[in-house]
Every structure is written in C-alpha cells, then in structure tokens.
XYZ file of C-alpha atoms in Angstrom:
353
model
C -32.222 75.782 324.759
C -29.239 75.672 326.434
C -28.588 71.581 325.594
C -28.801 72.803 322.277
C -26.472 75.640 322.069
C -23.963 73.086 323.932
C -24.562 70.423 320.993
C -24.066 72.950 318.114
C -20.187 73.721 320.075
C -19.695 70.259 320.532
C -20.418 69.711 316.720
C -18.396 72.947 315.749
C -15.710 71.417 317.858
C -15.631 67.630 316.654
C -15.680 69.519 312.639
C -12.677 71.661 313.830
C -10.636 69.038 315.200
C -11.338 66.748 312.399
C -10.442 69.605 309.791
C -7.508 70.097 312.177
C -6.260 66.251 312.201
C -7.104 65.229 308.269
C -4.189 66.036 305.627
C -4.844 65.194 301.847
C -1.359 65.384 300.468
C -1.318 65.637 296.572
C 0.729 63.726 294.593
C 4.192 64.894 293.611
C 4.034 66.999 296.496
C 5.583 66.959 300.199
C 4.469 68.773 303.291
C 6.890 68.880 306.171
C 5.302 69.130 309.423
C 6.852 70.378 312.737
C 5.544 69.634 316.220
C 5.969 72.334 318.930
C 8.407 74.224 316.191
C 10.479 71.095 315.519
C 10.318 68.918 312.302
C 8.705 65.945 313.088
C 8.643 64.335 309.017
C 7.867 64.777 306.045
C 3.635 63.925 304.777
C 3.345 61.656 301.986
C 0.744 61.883 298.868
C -2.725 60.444 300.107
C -4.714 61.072 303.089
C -2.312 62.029 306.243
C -3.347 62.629 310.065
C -1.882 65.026 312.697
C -2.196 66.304 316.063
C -4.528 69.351 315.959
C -2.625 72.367 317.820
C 0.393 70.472 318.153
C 1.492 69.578 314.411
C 1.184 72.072 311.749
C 2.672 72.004 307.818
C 5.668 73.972 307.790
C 6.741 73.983 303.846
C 4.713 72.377 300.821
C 7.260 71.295 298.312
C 6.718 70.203 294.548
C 9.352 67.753 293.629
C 8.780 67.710 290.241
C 11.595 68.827 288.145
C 11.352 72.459 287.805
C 13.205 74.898 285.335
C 14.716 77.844 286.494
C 15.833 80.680 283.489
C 18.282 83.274 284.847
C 18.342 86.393 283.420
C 21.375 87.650 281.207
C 25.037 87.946 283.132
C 27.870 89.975 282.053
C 31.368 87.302 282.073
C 34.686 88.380 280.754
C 36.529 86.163 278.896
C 40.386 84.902 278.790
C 40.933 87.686 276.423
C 39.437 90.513 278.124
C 35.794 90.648 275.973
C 31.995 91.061 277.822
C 29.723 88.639 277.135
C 26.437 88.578 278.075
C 24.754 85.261 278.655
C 22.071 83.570 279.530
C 21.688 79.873 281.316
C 18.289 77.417 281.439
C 18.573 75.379 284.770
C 16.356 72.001 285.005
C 16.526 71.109 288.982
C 14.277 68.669 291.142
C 14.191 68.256 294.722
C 15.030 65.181 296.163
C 15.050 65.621 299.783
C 12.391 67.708 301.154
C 13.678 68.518 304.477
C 17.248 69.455 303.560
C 15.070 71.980 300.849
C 13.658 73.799 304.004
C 15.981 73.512 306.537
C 19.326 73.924 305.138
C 19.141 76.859 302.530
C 16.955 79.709 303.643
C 16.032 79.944 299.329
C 17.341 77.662 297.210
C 16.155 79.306 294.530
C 17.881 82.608 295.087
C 21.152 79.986 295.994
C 21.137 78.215 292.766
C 20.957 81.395 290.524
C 24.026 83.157 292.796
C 25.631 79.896 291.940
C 25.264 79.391 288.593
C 26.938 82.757 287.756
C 29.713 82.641 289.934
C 30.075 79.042 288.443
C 29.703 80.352 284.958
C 31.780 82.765 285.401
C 34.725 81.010 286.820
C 34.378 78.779 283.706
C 34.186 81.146 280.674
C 36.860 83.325 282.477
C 39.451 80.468 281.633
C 38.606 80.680 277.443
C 38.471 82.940 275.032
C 36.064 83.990 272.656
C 36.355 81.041 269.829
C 36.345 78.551 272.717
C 33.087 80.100 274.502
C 31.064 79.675 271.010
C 32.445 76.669 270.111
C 32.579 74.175 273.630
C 28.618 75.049 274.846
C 28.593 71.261 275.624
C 32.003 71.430 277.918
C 30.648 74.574 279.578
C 26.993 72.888 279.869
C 28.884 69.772 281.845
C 31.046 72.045 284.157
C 28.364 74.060 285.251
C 26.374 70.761 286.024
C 29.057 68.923 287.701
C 29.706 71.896 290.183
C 26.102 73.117 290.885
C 24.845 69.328 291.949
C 28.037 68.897 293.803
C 27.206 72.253 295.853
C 23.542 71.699 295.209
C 23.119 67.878 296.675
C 23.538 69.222 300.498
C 20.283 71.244 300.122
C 18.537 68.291 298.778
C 18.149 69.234 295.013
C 19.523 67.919 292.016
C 20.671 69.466 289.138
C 19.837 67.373 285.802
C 20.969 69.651 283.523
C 22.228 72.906 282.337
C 21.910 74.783 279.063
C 23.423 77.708 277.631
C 20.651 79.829 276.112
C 22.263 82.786 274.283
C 25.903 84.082 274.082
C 25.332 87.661 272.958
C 29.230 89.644 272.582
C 29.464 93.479 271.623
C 28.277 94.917 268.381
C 31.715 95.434 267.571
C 32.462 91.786 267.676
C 29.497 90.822 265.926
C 30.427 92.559 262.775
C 33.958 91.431 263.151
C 32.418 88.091 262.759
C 30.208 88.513 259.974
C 32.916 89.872 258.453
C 34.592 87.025 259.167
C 32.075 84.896 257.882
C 31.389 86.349 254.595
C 34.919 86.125 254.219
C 35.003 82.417 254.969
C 31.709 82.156 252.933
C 33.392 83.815 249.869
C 36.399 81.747 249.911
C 34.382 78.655 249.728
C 32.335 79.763 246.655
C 35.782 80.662 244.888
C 37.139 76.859 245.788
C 34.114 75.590 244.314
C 33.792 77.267 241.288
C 37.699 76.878 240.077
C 36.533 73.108 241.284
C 33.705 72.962 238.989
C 35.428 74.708 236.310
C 38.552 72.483 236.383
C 36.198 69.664 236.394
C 34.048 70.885 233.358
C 37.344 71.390 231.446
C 38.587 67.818 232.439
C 35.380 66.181 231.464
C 35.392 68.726 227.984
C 38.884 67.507 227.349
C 37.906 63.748 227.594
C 34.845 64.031 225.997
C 36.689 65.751 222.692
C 39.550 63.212 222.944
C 36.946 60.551 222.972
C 35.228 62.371 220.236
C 38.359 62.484 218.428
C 39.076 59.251 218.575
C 36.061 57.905 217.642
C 35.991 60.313 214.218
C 39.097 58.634 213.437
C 38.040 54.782 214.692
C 35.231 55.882 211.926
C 37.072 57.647 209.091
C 39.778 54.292 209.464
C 36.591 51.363 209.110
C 35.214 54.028 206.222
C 38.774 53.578 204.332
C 39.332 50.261 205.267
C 35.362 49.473 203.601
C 36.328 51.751 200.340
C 39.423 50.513 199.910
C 37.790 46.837 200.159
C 34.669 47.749 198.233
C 36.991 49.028 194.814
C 38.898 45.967 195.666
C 35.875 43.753 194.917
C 34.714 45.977 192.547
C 38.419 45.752 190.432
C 38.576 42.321 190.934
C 34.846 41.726 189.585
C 35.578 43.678 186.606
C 38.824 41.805 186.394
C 36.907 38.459 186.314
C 34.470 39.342 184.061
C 36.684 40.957 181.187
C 38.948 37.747 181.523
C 35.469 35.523 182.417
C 33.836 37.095 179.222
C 36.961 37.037 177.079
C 35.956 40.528 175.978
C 36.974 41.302 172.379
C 39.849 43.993 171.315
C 37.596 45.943 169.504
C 35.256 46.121 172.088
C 38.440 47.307 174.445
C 39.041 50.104 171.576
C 35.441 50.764 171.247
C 35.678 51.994 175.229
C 39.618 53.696 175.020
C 37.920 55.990 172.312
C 34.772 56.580 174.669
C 37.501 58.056 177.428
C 39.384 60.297 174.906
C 37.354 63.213 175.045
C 37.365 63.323 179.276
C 41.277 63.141 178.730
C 40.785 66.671 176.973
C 37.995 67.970 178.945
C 40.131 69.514 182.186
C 39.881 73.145 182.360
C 43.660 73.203 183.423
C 44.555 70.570 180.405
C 47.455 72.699 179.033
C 49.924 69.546 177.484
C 48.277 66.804 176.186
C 50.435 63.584 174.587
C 47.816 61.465 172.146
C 49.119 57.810 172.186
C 50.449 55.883 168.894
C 47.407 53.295 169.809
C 44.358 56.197 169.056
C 44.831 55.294 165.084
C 45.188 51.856 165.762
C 41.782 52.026 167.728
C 39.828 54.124 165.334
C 41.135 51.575 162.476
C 39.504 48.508 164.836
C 36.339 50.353 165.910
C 35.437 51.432 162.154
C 36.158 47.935 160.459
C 34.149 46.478 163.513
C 31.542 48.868 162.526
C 32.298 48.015 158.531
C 32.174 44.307 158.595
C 28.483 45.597 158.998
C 27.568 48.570 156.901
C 26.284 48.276 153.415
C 28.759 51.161 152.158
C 32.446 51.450 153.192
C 32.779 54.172 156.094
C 34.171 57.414 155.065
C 36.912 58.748 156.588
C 36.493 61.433 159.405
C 36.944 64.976 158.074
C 40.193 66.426 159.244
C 41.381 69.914 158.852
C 44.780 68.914 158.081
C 46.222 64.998 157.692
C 48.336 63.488 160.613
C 50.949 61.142 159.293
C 50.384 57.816 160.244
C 52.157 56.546 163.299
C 53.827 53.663 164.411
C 51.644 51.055 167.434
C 54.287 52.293 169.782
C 55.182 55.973 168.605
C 53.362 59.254 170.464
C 52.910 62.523 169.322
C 53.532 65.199 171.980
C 51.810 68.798 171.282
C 54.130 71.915 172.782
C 53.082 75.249 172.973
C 55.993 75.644 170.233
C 55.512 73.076 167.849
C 53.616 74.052 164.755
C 52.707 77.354 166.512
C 49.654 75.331 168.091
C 47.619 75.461 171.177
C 48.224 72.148 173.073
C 44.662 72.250 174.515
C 43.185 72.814 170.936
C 45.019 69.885 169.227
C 44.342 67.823 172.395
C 40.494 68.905 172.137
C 40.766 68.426 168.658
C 41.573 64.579 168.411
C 38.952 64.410 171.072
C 36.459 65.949 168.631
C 37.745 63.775 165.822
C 37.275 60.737 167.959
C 33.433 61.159 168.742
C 32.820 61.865 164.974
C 34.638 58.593 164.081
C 32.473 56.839 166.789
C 29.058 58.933 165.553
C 30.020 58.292 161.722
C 30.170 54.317 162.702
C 27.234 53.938 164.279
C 24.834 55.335 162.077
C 26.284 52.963 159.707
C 25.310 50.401 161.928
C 22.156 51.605 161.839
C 21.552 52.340 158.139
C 22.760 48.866 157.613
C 20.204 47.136 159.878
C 17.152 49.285 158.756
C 18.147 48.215 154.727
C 18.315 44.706 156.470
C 15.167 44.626 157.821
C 13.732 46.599 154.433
C-alpha cells in the first residue's frame, strides 16, 4: 500500500514538473520570462522549456499590429475655436522587453501622447487649415509619436484623423458658406450656358442666313439662265422657221385684249400697227373664204391711221373713258379674229361638200 501511494506522488510529481518545464508559445505572440524576478529572454512561437520554480512568464505580448481609437479631445485652434476630435492609432510592438520593462502601460502612454501631440499641432492653425491639411496633421502626429514611441519598443505605422466636429455655431456658418459657394456656381453656369446657347443660336441663324441666300442666288442665277434658253429657243425657232408676218399679227392681236384687261388700266395708247394687223390677219383669213369678210361692227368709225401714227385716249378727249375705248378695241379685236375664223371654217366645210 504504501509503495503505491509513493508511486502515485512520484507520478503527480514527474506530471507537475513536466507541466512546469513545457511552454507552447503561439505564433505572433512573445512571453518574457524572468528567473528569480529578473528577465532572463524573451520565448519564441513553438514549443519552449524552463526551469520549474525558478523561471516563470512575466508578460504575454501580441505583436501584431493593433489599433488603438481614442475617444474625442477638445483642441483650440490658432484662432481661439474648440474642436473636438477624434484620432485612429495603428501601432505594433517590436521589441517585447522594452514593452514591459520600460513603460509601466503603453497603452495609457500612447493615448496621453497623442493628445498632447495633437494638440500642440492644431494649436499652430486655424480653422480652414485644420479641415483642409488632415494629411499634414496625420504625418506630424506620426513622426512625433514613433520618435517618443520607439524607446518602449512599439512602432507607430500610422495615424488617422477620424472626425473634426467644431461648434454648432460654426457649422451653420459653414453651410452657409457653402450654399453660398454652391449658389454662385449654379449662377456661373447658367449665364455660361446661356451665353453659349445664344452664341451657337447666333451662328446657327447666320449660317441659316447665309445659306437662304447661297439658295435664293443659284435659284436666280437658274431662272435667269432658264428664260435665257428659253428666249433664245424661241429666238431660233421664229428666225429657224422663218415665221410669216401674218402669223406675227395673227399673235399681236391675240395679246390686245390682256393689254386692256388690268383692273388699274386707266390710259391706254392703241398703236398705228393694230389696223395694219387686222388688215393682214383678215386677208390671210380671205385668201381662204368663199365670201369676202365683212367688216367688224363698230359703234362709231376710227379714221384710218398712218403704220407709224398712235392714238392716245385722255380722260378729256371726246368726253371718253380711257379704259372703255381701250377695252373697246380689245373687244373689236377678238370679233375681227372670231369673224375670220369661222370663215375659215365655212370655207373648208363647202370644200369638203
């Protein structure tokens, strides 16, 4: 009995001191171990041994890089405003036995750092200068926290400035601000876009203009060559044909009675050549007719005329109507015309009879 209680202490022993001696360090991680109360170094990842009741862990470190977020600090600017704001600290240890030995908390010793540091920098600007240089104020603070930082064995990577937050008062000073700036903007840019839209109206109607009249120039320019043509074709066929006179007087008497026709015809001069024509167009007709062709029925004679005499009605002359006497020959005209073609016509049908 008693050799076995004595080999269950010896086991109970041998498991103690072997629980005692055996370290598993994780990885990422640091242990520093002390002998007696002194440091003695630092325990890697992986499987460590120590001296059971002489060694024992002191500090288990992560040295990963850790982020520390301070809460919101009150800093007064160059020109005397309170700001609150708040900072994002990324840190990672680098020396595990400066981390335990030479700062009693470096965590407490990096926040008390980081405002005084913060506030030393912001208290040299002013209020446009804090919201617009976060990335200065980012580098300062970095540059002086892993100066003051690298004796404790940390490093500072990098700082951030999460939220400036000024008074109310200065908050709607700057939206004020804002809208203002906003408004002006919209103002530039519509007189922009209106003097644009009149530029590009005035262009477009002077190109519009231009082209009308590019158009309205080729239109005359083909008229004016199309009743050239047309002149000189009728030119070339009267002279081609060698028209005859009386065909010539045959037409002069067809245009008499649109000479009278206007509705503002108020002096009307007949030629000395409308006798002459009637005489050609009614023995044209006669050299036909089986009868001589009577003469047209007149109310009153008109002495004969000379080829190159005119008679000019006036509204005083004979007590006349100019319009009447001109719409008269017109009249007298047609029924010369009329009178010789049915001769014509009676003459063919006792032809063919």
């Amino acid at each position: 009995m008693e050799i076995f209680v004595l080999s269950v202490v010896i086991a109970a022993v041998v498991v103690f001191l072997v629980a005692a001696t055996v370290r598993i360090v994780p990885q990422a991680h640091r242990y520093n171990i002390e002998r007696f109360g002194r440091y003695r170094g630092t325990l890697q990842p992986g499987l460590n041994f120590i001296i059971p009741l002489a060694d024992r862990v002191n500090t288990k470190l992560d040295i990963r890089e850790q982020v520390l977020s301070s809460r919101p600090q009150p800093v007064i600017t160059q020109d005397n405003l309170v700001l609150n704001i708040d900072t994002v600290l990324y840190y990672q240890i680098t020396d595990p036995r400066a981390a335990a030995y030479e700062v009693a908390n470096y965590l407490q010793a990096i926040d008390q750092l980081t405002v005084t540091t913060l506030r030393n920098v912001i208290g040299s600007m002013d209020l446009e200068q804090t919201l617009t240089s976060r990335e200065n104020i980012n580098n300062q603070l970095r540059q002086v926290l892993d100066e003051a930082t690298g004796k404790w064995g940390i490093r500072v990577n990098r700082v951030e400035i999460k939220a400036i937050d000024p008074p109310n008062t200065i908050k709607e000073a700057m939206e004020k601000q804002m809208r203002a700036e906003r408004d002006k903007r919209a103002a530039i840019l519509h007189a922009e876009g209106e003097r644009q839209a009149k530029i590009l109206t005035a262009e477009g109607t002077r190109q519009q203009e231009i082209l009308v009249a590019q158009g309205d120039q080729q239109a005359a320019i083909l008229r004016a060559d199309g009743e050239a043509k047309a002149i000189e074709q009728v030119f070339q066929s009267v002279h081609r044909n060698n028209a005859d006179p009386k065909v010539l007087a045959y037409k002069y008497l067809q245009m008499l009675p649109q000479l009278g026709g206007g509705e503002n015809s108020t002096f009307w001069v007949i030629p000395g050549e409308l006798t002459q024509a009637i005489k050609s167009v009614t023995e044209a007709f006669g050299d036909h007719a089986a009868s001589p062709l009577p003469p047209p029925k007149r109310d009153h004679e008109e002495p004969a005329a000379k080829p190159d005499d005119t008679r000019e009605l006036t509204d005083g002359k004979n007590g006349r109507d100019p319009a009447a006497a001109a719409l008269e020959a017109a009249q007298q005209a047609a029924a010369a015309v009329d009178e010789a073609k049915s001769q014509v016509a009676a003459a063919e049908r006792n032809s063919l009879g």
